[in-house]
Coordinates of C-alpha atoms in Angstrom, one line a residue:
X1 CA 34.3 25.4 12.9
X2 CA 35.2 24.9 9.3
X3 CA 32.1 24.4 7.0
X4 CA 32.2 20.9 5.7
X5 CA 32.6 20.1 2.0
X6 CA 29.4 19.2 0.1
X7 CA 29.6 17.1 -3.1
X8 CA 27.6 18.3 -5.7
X9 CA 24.2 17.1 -5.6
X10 CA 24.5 15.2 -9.3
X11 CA 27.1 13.4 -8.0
X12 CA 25.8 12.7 -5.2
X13 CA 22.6 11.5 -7.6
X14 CA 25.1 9.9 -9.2
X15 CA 26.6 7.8 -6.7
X16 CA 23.6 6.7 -5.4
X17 CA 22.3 5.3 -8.5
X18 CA 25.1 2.6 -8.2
X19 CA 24.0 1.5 -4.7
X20 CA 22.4 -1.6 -4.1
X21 CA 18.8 -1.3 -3.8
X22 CA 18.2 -2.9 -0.1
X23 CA 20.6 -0.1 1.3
X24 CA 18.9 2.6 -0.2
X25 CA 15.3 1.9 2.0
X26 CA 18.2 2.0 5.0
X27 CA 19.2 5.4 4.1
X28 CA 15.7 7.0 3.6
X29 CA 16.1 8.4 6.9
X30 CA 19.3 10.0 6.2
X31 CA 17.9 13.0 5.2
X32 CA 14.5 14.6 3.6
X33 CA 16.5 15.3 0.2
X34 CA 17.4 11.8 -0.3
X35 CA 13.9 10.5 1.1
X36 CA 12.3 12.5 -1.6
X37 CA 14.9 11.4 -4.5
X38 CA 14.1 7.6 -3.5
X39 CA 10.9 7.9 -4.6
X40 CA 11.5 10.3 -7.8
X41 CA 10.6 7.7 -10.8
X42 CA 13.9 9.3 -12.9
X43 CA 16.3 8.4 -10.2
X44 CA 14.6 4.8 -9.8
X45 CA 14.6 4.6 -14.1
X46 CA 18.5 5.7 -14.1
X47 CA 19.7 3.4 -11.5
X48 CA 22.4 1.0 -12.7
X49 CA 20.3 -2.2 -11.4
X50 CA 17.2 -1.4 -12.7
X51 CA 14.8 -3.0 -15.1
X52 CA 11.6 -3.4 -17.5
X53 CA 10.3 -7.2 -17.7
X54 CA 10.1 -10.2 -16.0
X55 CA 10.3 -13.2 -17.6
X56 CA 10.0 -16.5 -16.0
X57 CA 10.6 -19.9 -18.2
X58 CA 10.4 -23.7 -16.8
X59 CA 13.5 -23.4 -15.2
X60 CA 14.7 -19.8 -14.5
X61 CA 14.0 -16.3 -13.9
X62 CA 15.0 -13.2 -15.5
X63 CA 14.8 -10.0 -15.6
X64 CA 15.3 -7.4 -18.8
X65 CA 16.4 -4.0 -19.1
X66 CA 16.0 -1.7 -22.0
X67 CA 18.1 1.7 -20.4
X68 CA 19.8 2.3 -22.8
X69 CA 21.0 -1.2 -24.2
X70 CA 19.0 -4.8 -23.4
X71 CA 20.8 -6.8 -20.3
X72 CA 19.7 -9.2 -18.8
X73 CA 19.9 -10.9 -15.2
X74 CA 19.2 -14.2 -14.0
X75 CA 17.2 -14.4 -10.5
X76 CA 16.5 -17.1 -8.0
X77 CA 13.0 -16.8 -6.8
X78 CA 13.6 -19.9 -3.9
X79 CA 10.5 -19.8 -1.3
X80 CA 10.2 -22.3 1.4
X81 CA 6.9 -23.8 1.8
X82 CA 5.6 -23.9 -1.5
X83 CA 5.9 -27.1 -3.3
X84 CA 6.4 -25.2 -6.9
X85 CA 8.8 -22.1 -7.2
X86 CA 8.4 -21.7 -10.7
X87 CA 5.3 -18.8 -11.5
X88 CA 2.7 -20.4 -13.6
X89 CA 1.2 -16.6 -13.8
X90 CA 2.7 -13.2 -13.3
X91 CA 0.7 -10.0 -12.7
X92 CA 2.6 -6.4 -11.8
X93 CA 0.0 -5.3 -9.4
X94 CA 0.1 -2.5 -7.0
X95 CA 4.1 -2.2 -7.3
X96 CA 4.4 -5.8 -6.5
X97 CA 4.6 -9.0 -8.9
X98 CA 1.8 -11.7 -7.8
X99 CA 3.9 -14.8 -8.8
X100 CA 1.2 -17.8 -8.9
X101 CA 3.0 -20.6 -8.4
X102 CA 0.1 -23.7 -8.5
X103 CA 0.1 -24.4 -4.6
X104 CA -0.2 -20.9 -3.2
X105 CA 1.6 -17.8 -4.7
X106 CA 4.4 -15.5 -3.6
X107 CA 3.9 -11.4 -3.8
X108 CA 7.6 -10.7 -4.6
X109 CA 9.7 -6.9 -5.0
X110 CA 12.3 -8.3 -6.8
X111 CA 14.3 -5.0 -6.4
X112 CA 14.2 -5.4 -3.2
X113 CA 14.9 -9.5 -2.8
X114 CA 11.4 -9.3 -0.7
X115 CA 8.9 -12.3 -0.5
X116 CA 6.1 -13.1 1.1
X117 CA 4.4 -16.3 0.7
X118 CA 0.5 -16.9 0.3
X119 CA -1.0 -20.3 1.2
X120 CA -4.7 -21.1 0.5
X121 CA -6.6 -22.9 3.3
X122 CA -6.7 -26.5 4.3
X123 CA -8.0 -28.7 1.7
X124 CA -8.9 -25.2 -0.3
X125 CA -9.2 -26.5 -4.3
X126 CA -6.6 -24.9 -6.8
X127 CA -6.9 -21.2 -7.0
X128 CA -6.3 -18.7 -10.0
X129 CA -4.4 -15.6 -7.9
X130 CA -5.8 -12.5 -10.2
X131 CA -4.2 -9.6 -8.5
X132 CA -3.5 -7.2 -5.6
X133 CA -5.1 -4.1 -4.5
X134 CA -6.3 -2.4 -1.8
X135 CA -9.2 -0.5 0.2
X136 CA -8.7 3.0 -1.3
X137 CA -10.8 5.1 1.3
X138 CA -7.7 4.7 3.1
X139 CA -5.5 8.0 1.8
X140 CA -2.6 7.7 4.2
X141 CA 0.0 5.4 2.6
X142 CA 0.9 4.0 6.4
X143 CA -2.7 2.8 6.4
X144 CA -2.7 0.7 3.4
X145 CA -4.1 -3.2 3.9
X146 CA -3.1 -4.7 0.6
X147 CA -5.6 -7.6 -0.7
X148 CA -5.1 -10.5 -3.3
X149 CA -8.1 -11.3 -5.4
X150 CA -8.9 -14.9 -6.3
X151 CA -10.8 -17.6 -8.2
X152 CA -11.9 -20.9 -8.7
X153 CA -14.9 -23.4 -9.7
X154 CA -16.5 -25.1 -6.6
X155 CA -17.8 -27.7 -8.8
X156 CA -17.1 -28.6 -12.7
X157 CA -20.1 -26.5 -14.6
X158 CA -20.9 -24.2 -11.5
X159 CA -20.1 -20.7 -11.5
X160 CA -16.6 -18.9 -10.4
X161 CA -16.3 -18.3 -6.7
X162 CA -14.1 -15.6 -5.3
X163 CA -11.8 -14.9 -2.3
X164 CA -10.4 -12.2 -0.8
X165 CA -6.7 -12.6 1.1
X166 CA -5.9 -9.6 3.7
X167 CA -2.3 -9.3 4.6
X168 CA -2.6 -7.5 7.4
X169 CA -4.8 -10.7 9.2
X170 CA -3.6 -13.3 6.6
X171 CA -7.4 -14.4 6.5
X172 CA -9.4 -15.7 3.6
X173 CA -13.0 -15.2 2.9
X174 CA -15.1 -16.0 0.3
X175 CA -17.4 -13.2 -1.6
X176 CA -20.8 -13.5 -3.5
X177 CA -19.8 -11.4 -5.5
X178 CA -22.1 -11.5 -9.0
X179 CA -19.9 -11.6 -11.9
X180 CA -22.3 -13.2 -14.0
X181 CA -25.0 -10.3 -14.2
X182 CA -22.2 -8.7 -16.3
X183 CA -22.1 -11.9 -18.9
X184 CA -18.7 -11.2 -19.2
X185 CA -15.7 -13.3 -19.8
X186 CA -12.4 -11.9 -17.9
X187 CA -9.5 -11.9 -20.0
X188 CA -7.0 -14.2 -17.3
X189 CA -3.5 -13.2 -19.6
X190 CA -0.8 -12.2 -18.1
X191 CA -0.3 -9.0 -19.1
X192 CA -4.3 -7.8 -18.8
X193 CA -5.0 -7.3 -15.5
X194 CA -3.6 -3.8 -14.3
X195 CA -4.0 -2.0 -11.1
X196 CA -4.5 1.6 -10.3
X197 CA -5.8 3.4 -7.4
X198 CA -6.5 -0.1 -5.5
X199 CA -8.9 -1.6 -8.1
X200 CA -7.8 -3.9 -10.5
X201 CA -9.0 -3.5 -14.4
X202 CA -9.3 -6.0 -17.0
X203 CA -10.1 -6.2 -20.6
X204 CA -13.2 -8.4 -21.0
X205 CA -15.9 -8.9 -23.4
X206 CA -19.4 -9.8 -23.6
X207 CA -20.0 -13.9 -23.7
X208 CA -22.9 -13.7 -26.6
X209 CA -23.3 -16.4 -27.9
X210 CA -26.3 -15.9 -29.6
X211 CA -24.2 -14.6 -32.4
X212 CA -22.1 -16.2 -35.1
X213 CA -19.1 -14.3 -35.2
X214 CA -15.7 -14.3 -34.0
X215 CA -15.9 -10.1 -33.5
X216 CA -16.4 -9.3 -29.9
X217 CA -17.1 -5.9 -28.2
X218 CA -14.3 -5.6 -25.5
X219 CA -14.4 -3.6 -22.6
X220 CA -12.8 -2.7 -19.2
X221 CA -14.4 -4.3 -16.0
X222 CA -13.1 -3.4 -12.9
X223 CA -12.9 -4.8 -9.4
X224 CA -13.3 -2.6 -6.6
X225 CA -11.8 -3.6 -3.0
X226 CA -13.7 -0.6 -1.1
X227 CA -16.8 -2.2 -2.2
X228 CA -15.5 -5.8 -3.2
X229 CA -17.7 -5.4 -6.2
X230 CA -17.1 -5.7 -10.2
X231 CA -18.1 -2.6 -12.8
X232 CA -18.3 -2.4 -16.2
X233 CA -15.9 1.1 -16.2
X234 CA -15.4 2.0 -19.4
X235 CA -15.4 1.0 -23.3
X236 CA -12.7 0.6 -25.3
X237 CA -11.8 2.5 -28.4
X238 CA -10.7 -0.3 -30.3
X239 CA -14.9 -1.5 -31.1
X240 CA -15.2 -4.8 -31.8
X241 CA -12.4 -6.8 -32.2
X242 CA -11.0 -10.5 -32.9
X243 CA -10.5 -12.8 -30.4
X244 CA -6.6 -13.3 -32.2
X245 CA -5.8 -9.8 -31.8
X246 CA -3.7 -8.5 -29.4
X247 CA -5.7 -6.2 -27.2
X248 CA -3.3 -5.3 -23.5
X249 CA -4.2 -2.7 -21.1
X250 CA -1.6 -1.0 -19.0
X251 CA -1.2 1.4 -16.9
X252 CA 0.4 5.0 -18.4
X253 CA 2.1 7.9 -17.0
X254 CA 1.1 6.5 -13.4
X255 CA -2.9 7.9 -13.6
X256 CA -4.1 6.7 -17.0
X257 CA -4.3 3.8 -19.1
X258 CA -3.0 3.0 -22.2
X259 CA -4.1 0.3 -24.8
X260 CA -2.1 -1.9 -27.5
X261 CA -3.7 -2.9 -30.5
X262 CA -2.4 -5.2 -33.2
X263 CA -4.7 -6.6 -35.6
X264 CA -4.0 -10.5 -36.4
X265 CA -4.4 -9.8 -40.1
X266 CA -2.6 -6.9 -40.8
X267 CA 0.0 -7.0 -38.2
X268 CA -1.0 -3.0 -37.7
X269 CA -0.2 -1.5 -34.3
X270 CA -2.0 0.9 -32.7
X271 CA -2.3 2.6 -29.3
X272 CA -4.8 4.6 -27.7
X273 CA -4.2 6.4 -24.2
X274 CA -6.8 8.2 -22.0
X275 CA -6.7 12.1 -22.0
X276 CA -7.7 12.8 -18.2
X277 CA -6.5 10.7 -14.9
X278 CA -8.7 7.7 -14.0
X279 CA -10.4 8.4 -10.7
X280 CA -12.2 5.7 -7.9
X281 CA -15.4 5.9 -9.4
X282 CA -16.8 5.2 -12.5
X283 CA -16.0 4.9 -16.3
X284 CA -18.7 6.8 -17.9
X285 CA -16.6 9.9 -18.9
X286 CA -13.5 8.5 -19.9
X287 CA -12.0 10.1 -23.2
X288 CA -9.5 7.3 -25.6
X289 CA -7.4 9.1 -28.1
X290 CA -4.9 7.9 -30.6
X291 CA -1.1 8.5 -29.4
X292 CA 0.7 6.1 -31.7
X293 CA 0.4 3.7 -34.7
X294 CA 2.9 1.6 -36.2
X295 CA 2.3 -0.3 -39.9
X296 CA 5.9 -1.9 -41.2
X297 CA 7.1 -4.5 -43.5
X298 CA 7.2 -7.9 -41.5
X299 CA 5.8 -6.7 -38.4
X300 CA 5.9 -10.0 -36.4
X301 CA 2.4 -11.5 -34.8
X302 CA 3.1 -10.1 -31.3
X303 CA 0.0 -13.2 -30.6
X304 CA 1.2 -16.5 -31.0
X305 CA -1.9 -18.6 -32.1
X306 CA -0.5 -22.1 -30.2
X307 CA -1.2 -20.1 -26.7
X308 CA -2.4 -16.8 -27.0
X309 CA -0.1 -15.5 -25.1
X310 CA -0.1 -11.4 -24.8
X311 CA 2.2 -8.9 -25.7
X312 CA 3.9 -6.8 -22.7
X313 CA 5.2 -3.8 -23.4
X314 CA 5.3 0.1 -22.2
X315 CA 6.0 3.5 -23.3
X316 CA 9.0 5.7 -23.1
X317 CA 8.2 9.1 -24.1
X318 CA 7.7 8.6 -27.8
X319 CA 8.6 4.5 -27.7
X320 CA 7.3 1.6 -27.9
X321 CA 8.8 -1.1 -26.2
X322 CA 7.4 -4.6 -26.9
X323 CA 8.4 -8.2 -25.3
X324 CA 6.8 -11.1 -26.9
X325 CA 7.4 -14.8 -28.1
X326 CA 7.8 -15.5 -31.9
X327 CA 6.3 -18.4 -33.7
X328 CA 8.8 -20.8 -31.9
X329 CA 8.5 -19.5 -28.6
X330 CA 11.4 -17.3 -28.7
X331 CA 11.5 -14.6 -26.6
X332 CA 12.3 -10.6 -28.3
X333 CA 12.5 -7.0 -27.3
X334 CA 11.1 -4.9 -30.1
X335 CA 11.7 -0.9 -29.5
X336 CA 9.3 0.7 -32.1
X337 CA 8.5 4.3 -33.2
X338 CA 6.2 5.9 -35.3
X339 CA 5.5 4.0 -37.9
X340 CA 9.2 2.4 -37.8
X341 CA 11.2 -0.2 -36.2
X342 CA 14.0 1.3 -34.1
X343 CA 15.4 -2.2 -33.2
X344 CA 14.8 -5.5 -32.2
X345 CA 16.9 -8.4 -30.2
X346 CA 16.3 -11.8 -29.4
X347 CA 16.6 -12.3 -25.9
X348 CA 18.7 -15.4 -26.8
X349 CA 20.0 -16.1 -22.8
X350 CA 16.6 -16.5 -21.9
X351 CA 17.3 -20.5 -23.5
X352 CA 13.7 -21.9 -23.2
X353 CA 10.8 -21.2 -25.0
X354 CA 7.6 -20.0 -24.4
X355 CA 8.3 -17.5 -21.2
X356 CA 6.2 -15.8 -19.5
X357 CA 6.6 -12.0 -19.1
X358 CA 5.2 -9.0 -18.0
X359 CA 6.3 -5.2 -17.1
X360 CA 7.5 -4.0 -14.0
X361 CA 8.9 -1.1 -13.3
X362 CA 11.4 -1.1 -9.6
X363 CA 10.6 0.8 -6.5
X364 CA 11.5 1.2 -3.0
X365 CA 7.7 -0.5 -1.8
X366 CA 8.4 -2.8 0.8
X367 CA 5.9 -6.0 0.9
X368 CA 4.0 -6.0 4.3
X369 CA 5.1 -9.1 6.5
X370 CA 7.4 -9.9 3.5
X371 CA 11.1 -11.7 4.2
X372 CA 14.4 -10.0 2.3
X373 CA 15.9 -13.8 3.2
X374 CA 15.0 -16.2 0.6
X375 CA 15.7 -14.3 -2.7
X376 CA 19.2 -14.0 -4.7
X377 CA 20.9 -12.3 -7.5
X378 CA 22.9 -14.4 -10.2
X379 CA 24.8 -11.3 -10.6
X380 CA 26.5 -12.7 -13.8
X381 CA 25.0 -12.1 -16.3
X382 CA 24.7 -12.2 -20.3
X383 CA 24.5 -8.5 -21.8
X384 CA 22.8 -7.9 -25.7
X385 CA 23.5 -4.2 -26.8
X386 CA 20.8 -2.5 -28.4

């Protein structure tokens, strides 16, 4: 029999990259090589539909893309059920964006055009969804029960009350689980609370007010699903810090964390990432050190005073890449290297003001119980070239 002709395996790479990204979960099984290349983070960074940030305004949904020149796409998040489809919160948690959207909130892969929807229990007050995780004694991916973590006030003056949703049994329970031993103040922004591992991490800081100051020591508190408990994991490098700073944690290089700084006054920037992986267990020997700063000319606030919204941003190889809102609520994409401002572009498609945004970075994750029904691509749309 005549030996069939292969393609070469960069085009083959190549072709692939242009294929939607609900057909490539359908051909995982064609073979191990392709299997393996779905979940290599270069092939899911070069492929022509991928993206950065979300950004979600009063009326519509976008997403960005910074590979090599800024585009952006208008999505339809449209969820039966839920009363508001509009996210009044975004977190990128676990792979998955935690969309909470007032009455209940929608776990979404927008890659993938996945939803699932969760609904808080009969006559349940108003809930604040935080994040997702999951119980990491289980090492086997198959055997993964993702978890959303949750708040809300009982009564006005009483303290927080948490619950726990499981999507395997789509059951709520409530935890005692005691916050306030750690006098601590979570930091609720959208672009604070990171997961890795299962847990969740947040920047907080202590809630002293026996002193007269506005500095405040910030740390990272975690919460832990094995154990369904909070810990104070590590300090920050940073010190003490203003409550008008921009301080965001994120996740970097997949194991670590990384830290943006931007003081209020000078408009310096400055981030710290953490030399060793971050394991299950505890903070105490976690090592900061200083990978970038950046100190230019009319460096905008990346903190807008009028709602404290956060920075999001990542790193690609030796970049910075920044969304935030200017002093109108107009949404930009700086790219920044050291010490200099490769480019910026307003993100003028993306009409009304005052977004909200976060980072996500695509993969092939599919949500468990999720639908692939209710979401749609605008697949027209405006392109800015860096």
């Amino acid at each position: 029999m005549a030996n069939k002709e292969k393609l070469p395996w960069d085009m083959v790479e190549e072709i692939l990259s242009r294929v939607p990204p609900t057909s490539l979960v359908r051909f995982r099984t064609v073979c191990k090589r392709w299997n393996t290349l779905f979940d290599d983070k270069t092939f899911i960074n070069n492929h022509k539909m991928t993206f950065q940030f979300i950004l979600t305004t009063t009326s519509k949904i976008y997403s960005v893309s910074v590979k090599p020149k800024v585009e952006v796409r208008e999505l339809t998040l449209n969820t039966p059920g839920l009363k508001a489809q509009i996210p009044e919160f975004l977190a990128d948690t676990s792979g998955f964006l935690l969309c909470d959207v007032g009455d209940g909130a929608v776990v979404w892969n927008p890659w993938l055009r996945q939803t699932r929807c969760i609904e808080p229990e009969v006559n349940q007050p108003s809930l604040d969804f935080v994040g997702i995780g999951y119980d990491n004694n289980n090492k086997r991916v198959e055997e993964i029960v993702y978890k959303t973590l949750s708040v809300y006030m009982k009564d006005l003056g009483s303290s927080d009350t948490w619950k726990i949703h499981d999507f395997a049994s789509d059951t709520w329970k409530d935890e005692d689980l005691d916050e306030a031993k750690y006098n601590v103040i979570i930091n609720y922004n959208l672009s604070s609370v990171v997961s890795l591992n299962g847990n969740l991490y947040w920047v907080a800081y202590n809630d002293d007010k026996t002193h007269d100051t506005d500095l405040f020591l910030f740390y990272v508190l975690s919460f832990n699903f094995s154990s369904e408990e909070f810990l104070k994991f590590c300090d920050l490098p940073s010190g003490k810090n203003n409550a008008c700073d921009a301080l965001v944690l994120r996740v970097f290089r997949e194991d670590r964390f990384s830290l943006l700084k931007q003081c209020h006054v000078t408009k310096k920037i400055k981030i710290w990432v953490t030399k060793n992986k971050i394991d299950n267990q505890y903070g105490w020997d976690v090592k900061w050190m200083s990978f970038m700063e950046v100190s230019i000319p009319n460096m905008p606030d990346l903190v807008q005073t009028k709602f404290y919204y956060q920075p999001s941003y990542f790193i690609d190889d030796k970049r910075l890449v920044i969304c935030s809102c200017d002093e109108t609520g107009q949404a930009w994409i700086y790219v920044l290297g050291e010490d200099k401002l490769i480019n910026k572009v307003r993100l003028d498609s993306v009409a009304d003001p005052w977004p909200l945004h976060c980072t996500f970075f695509p993969n092939l994750v599919l949500i468990p119980g999720g639908s692939s029904k209710p979401l749609a691509y605008n697949l027209s749309w405006p392109r800015i070239r860096l």
